[in-house]
Amino acid sequence: MDSYVVDTHVIAWFIAEDKRLSPLALSILNQAQDGEVQILIPILVLAELTHIAEKGKVKVSIEEILQRIKLGDGFTVVAFDFPIFQAMLTLPKEWDIHDRIIGATSSYYQTTLITRDEMLRASTKIQTLWD
């Protein structure tokens, strides 16, 4: 089964049905809802989602986000543990810490990161997709 790691905005836009989500990303996330692919959600992404939901920066609540994740057969929350920390050390120091952790999660699990972030997409250290 194919697996992917998602950046924070990807899950936020998916739950909110935001038009900024690319058609390819939407297709993959819909496949995850049906259990056809595996989406790995770094725990940091949930923390960021909680923060932006509490601040009203997204049009969904954390409860809605958690409910959608629970309902989808293809969603798994993954921890930030020591092996991912070690993978983080191989990524550019110029990146924000949350980008390094999310990128390291993708690297550790040897998956593609779904992100619109141009800095991450320009990197040769991780595999990404958007369009």
Backbone as a ProteinNet text record, in pm:
[ID]
protein_1_A
[PRIMARY]
MDSYVVDTHVIAWFIAEDKRLSPLALSILNQAQDGEVQILIPILVLAELTHIAEKGKVKVSIEEILQRIKLGDGFTVVAFDFPIFQAMLTLPKEWDIHDRIIGATSSYYQTTLITRDEMLRASTKIQTLWD
[TERTIARY]
84.5	0	88.4	56.1	129.9	104.1	207.1	189.7	250.1	196	236	235.9	318.8	314.3	250.4	172.8	107	157.6	167.9	199.5	70.9	85	-28.3	-138.1	-100.9	-202.8	-281.6	-222.5	-290.3	-410.6	-389.9	-500.8	-603.4	-556.7	-649	-738.1	-679.3	-756.4	-847.4	-802.8	-885.9	-1012.3	-996.3	-1110.9	-1204.6	-1146.7	-1226.3	-1281	-1245.1	-1284	-1242.1	-1120	-1063	-1014.3	-1047.5	-1011.7	-861.8	-784.2	-639	-572.8	-640.6	-585.7	-578.4	-462.1	-445.5	-533.5	-574.7	-654.4	-583.8	-452.5	-378.3	-381.1	-356	-360	-499.4	-602.2	-740.1	-769.3	-725.1	-746.3	-680.9	-557.8	-486.1	-554.6	-597.5	-664.9	-800.5	-871	-996.4	-970	-860.3	-823.2	-793.5	-732.7	-704.3	-833.5	-932.5	-1062.9	-1119.4	-1094.1	-1145.5	-1049.5	-935.3	-839.2	-753.7	-749.1	-673.1	-526	-494.6	-357	-344.9	-222.4	-196.4	-143.9	-207.2	-160.5	-103.8	23.9	89.5	84.4	27.5	11.5	105.4	211.9	301.2	223.6	251	183.3	201.1	312.9	334.5	227.9	184.3	79.1	-49.3	-82.7	-201.8	-185.7	-66.5	-41.9	-59.4	-4.5	-19.8	-166	-236.7	-378.4	-459	-427.3	-494.9	-472.4	-348.8	-313.1	-388.2	-386.8	-451.9	-604.5	-658.8	-804.3	-847.4	-770.9	-803.6	-794.1	-706.3	-690.3	-788.5	-868.7	-967	-909.1	-789.6	-724.8	-771.3	-842.8	-905.9	-1052.9	-1134.8	-1279.4	-1330.9	-1246.3	-1286.4	-1232.2	-1295.4	-1248.6	-1157.2	-1080.2	-993.1	-1077.4	-1196.6	-1285.7	-1325.3	-1355.2	-1388.2	-1269.1	-1151.6	-1030.4	-1008.9	-1018.1	-997.2	-1103.4	-1226.3	-1334	-1307.6	-1266.1	-1237.6	-1120.8	-1019.8	-905	-947.8	-1032.2	-1080	-1166.6	-1245.2	-1335.8	-1263.7	-1154.5	-1081.4	-996.7	-1011.7	-935.9	-787.2	-749.3	-610.1	-530.2	-577.3	-505.3	-441.8	-312.7	-240.3	-158.7	-171.9	-91.6	38.9	151.9	283	354.9	428.9	498	626.6	670.7	803.4	894.1	971.7	1056.1	1203.9	1289.9	1433.3	1480.5	1433.4	1477.3	1437.5	1320.9	1280.6	1365.1	1396.7	1486.9	1621.2	1673.8	1800.9	1789.2	1677.4	1655.6	1646.9	1589.8	1578.2	1715.1	1814.2	1948.3	2014	1962.4	2018.8	1957.4	1854.2	1784.6	1841.2	1821.1	1880.9	1846.1	1946.6	1929.8	1850.9	1843.4	1771.6	1620.4	1573.1	1429.4	1376.2	1249.7	1183	1177.9	1175.1	1178.9	1061.8	942.4	828.5	845.3	904	930.5	1034.2	1133.5	1235.7	1174.7	1086.4	1025.4	932.4	851.2	760.6	841.4	943	1030	1102.7	1148.5	1218.2	1124.7	999.6	901.8	886.8	877.5	868.5	994.1	1109.1	1236.1	1246.9	1215.7	1227.1	1137.7	1014.9	921.3	938	1032.5	1061.3	934.9	864.6	741.4	751.8	654.8	644.2	566.4	614.1	547	453.8	327.1	231.2	235.3	279.8	293.9	288.4	239.2	245.9	367.2	433.8	547.8	659.2	687.8	786.5	927.5	963.1	1096.2	1113.8	1013.6	1021.3	1020.5	940.3	931.8	1061.1	1137.2	1264.2	1377.7	1357.1	1462.7	1490.7	1617.6	1656	1666.1	1644.1	1657.4	1532.7	1417.3	1292.4	1214.2	1127.4	1042.5	908.2	861.2	735.7	646.1	519	427.3	323.7	268.5	159.8	67.4	120.8	37.3	9
-118.3	0	123.9	218.9	345.1	422.1	493.7	577	714.6	811.6	951.6	1014.8	1117.4	1203.7	1334.2	1397.3	1523	1638.7	1753.6	1878.8	1932.1	2023.3	2073.1	2133	2219.2	2285.6	2186.1	2073.6	1974.5	1916.8	1875.2	1820.6	1929.8	2048.9	2159.1	2188.6	2198.1	2229.3	2113.5	1991.6	1875.1	1875	1892.1	1889.9	2007.6	2124.2	2245	2250.9	2152	2149.8	2278.9	2319.4	2443.2	2420.5	2513	2501.9	2514	2555.5	2565	2427.9	2324.8	2189.3	2145.2	2096.8	2056.2	1934.9	1919.9	1802.9	1670.5	1664.9	1542.6	1512.2	1613.2	1592.9	1549.8	1613.3	1577.6	1432.7	1392	1254.6	1154.4	1181.6	1090.7	1085.1	1199.5	1201.6	1131.2	1144.3	1070.1	920	880.6	738.8	689.4	775.4	738	719.4	804.3	789.4	650.1	597.9	466.6	352.7	385.4	282.9	231	303.2	258.1	297.2	403	445.5	480.3	489.3	521.3	663.6	744.3	879.4	879.6	913.7	924.8	1071	1095.2	1231.3	1248.4	1326.3	1350.1	1414.6	1372.2	1428.8	1580.4	1629.9	1774.4	1841.5	1775.5	1830.8	1847.9	1749.1	1763.3	1877.4	1894	2004.9	2138.7	2149.5	2273.5	2297.9	2192.9	2206.2	2253.5	2199.1	2242.8	2391.4	2433.4	2573.8	2665.9	2633.1	2722.5	2715.4	2600.3	2590.3	2673.4	2665.9	2744.2	2893.8	2933.9	3076.1	3121.6	3028.1	3062.7	3083.5	3030.2	3049.5	2948.7	2846.3	2752.3	2742.8	2705.2	2704.3	2571.7	2498.3	2371.3	2365	2282.4	2264	2142.2	2134.7	2017.7	1891.1	1903.7	1788	1733.9	1825.5	1783.5	1714.2	1769.3	1711.1	1570.2	1554.8	1422.9	1323.6	1368.5	1280.2	1230.8	1319.7	1278.7	1180.8	1204.8	1114.5	976.6	973.4	845.5	770.2	842.7	779.1	722	782.6	735.5	613.9	510.3	387.1	403.4	503.3	516.1	621.1	668.7	771.7	713.3	741.4	696.4	812.7	838.4	941.7	877	942.1	887.6	982.5	924	999.1	1062.9	1163.4	1221.9	1152.8	1056.2	978	994.3	919.8	937.9	910.4	804.4	785.2	901.1	958.8	1073.8	1195.1	1209.9	1317.2	1304.4	1182.6	1161.3	1195.5	1159.8	1195.1	1346.7	1414.4	1560.2	1626.4	1566.5	1624.6	1627.8	1549.9	1546.8	1652.7	1720.3	1819.6	1958.7	2049.7	2183.5	2256.9	2311.6	2386.3	2515.2	2562.7	2686.1	2668.2	2544.8	2519.4	2546.4	2587.2	2597.5	2458.9	2455.2	2326.8	2237	2294.3	2209.3	2150.5	2226.6	2172.6	2060.7	2077.3	1972.3	1844.4	1857.5	1738.4	1669	1745.4	1685.7	1622.7	1692.2	1636.5	1511.8	1513	1396.9	1277.6	1303	1194.2	1129	1210.6	1158.7	1079.9	1134.8	1068.4	934.9	935.1	813.9	701.5	735.8	634.1	607.5	677.7	661.2	678.3	788	818.5	956.2	987.3	1118	1211.3	1334.1	1437	1516.4	1524.3	1607	1746	1844	1980.8	2080.8	2200.2	2310.6	2398.4	2376.1	2457.7	2450.6	2563.5	2566.9	2533.9	2572.9	2542.3	2390.6	2324.4	2178.9	2111.5	2162	2102.6	2120.1	2223.8	2248.5	2162.2	2099.2	2020.9	1891.1	1854.5	1724.1	1619.4	1660.3	1569.9	1485.7	1535.5	1462.9	1460.8	1362.1	1348.7	1415.1	1501	1571.9	1563.3	1595.5	1611.7	1716.1	1777.8	1872.8	1873.1	1910	1925.2	1791.9
0	0	0	-85.3	-87.9	41.1	85.8	205.3	180.8	253.2	240.8	379.2	395.2	513.4	467.5	556	519.4	603.6	537.9	605.1	669.3	762.2	840.2	752.8	659.1	577.4	493.4	458	375.1	449.7	573.4	653.3	683.2	718.2	748.8	628.3	510.4	390	350	372.4	340.1	426.1	555.8	647.3	618.3	589.7	564.4	421.6	338.1	197.1	126.9	156.6	103.4	-39.7	-128.1	-270.3	-296.5	-196.2	-215.9	-221.3	-176.3	-181.2	-327.1	-368.1	-508.1	-539	-665.4	-703.1	-671.6	-691.8	-661.7	-512.3	-429.5	-284.2	-240.3	-294.4	-260.7	-297.6	-414.8	-459.4	-364.4	-324.2	-233.9	-97.7	-45.5	84.6	78.6	-32	-48.4	-52.9	-116.9	-118.5	22.9	104.4	243.3	321.2	296.1	363	338.2	217.8	179.4	212.9	274.4	312.9	199.1	87.3	-29.1	-22.3	50.6	75	222.4	270.3	411	421.9	505.6	534.6	675.6	686.8	816.9	859.2	975.5	1026.5	1145.2	1128.9	1243.3	1358.6	1480.6	1597	1601.8	1550.9	1544.2	1457.8	1352.2	1266.9	1347.8	1430.9	1515.7	1615.1	1669.2	1762.2	1690.7	1570	1493.1	1456.7	1418.2	1385.2	1505.5	1622.2	1744.1	1765.6	1750.5	1771.7	1675.3	1546.6	1450.5	1460.8	1499.4	1519.3	1639.5	1748.1	1867.7	1841.7	1752	1718.7	1610.4	1559.1	1457.1	1318.9	1293.6	1163.4	1058.5	1101	1008.6	1046.3	949.6	970.5	1024.3	1093	1153	1295.2	1375.2	1512.5	1518.3	1623.8	1641	1655.6	1712.8	1726	1588	1494.2	1357.5	1292	1313.4	1255.6	1309	1440.2	1500.7	1454.9	1442.4	1397.3	1255.8	1166.2	1028.1	1022.5	1105.4	1108.6	1158.4	1260.2	1314.9	1214.5	1136	1040.8	920	880.7	763.3	795.4	716.1	739.2	713.3	634.5	593.2	666	781.1	855.4	981.2	1001.4	1120	1174.3	1303.6	1368.9	1412.4	1380.5	1416.7	1512.1	1603.6	1709	1657.6	1730.7	1710.1	1810.7	1762.2	1851.5	1813.4	1880.9	1862	1719.1	1651.8	1512.9	1420.6	1442.4	1361.3	1398.3	1525.5	1567.6	1495.3	1487.7	1418.7	1269.9	1207.9	1067	1051	1149.9	1146.4	1138.6	1202.1	1204.6	1067.1	973	837.6	746.1	793.4	710.8	734.7	640.3	650	779.7	841.8	966.9	946.3	823.4	793.3	800.2	790.7	795.3	935.4	943.2	1072.8	1135.7	1267.1	1337.8	1298.3	1282.3	1246.3	1106.1	1012.7	879.3	885.4	969.4	984.1	1041	1139.1	1200.2	1100.7	1030.9	932.1	818.4	769.7	666.2	713.2	837.1	893.4	905.4	937	944.7	808.2	705.1	569.4	532.1	566.7	537.9	611.3	739.7	820.9	767.1	732.3	682.5	532.7	468.9	326.2	242	270.3	199.6	135.4	56.1	-7.1	84.3	95.8	175	84	121.7	48.7	111	32.2	82.3	-31.9	-0.8	-96.4	-68.1	42.2	85.5	-19.2	-81.4	-189.8	-143	-21.8	30	43.7	97.9	112.1	-24.6	-115.3	-248.8	-327	-297.5	-366.8	-312.6	-199.8	-135.7	-210.8	-213.3	-268.2	-157.9	-33.6	81.6	105.9	60.5	80.5	-49.6	-62	-179.7	-148.6	-238.4	-215.4	-338.4	-317	-429.1	-392.9	-495.3	-477.1	-598.8	-715.1	-835.3	-901.6
[MASK]
+++++++++++++++++++++++++++++++++++++++++++++++++++++++++++++++++++++++++++++++++++++++++++++++++++++++++++++++++++++++++++++++++++

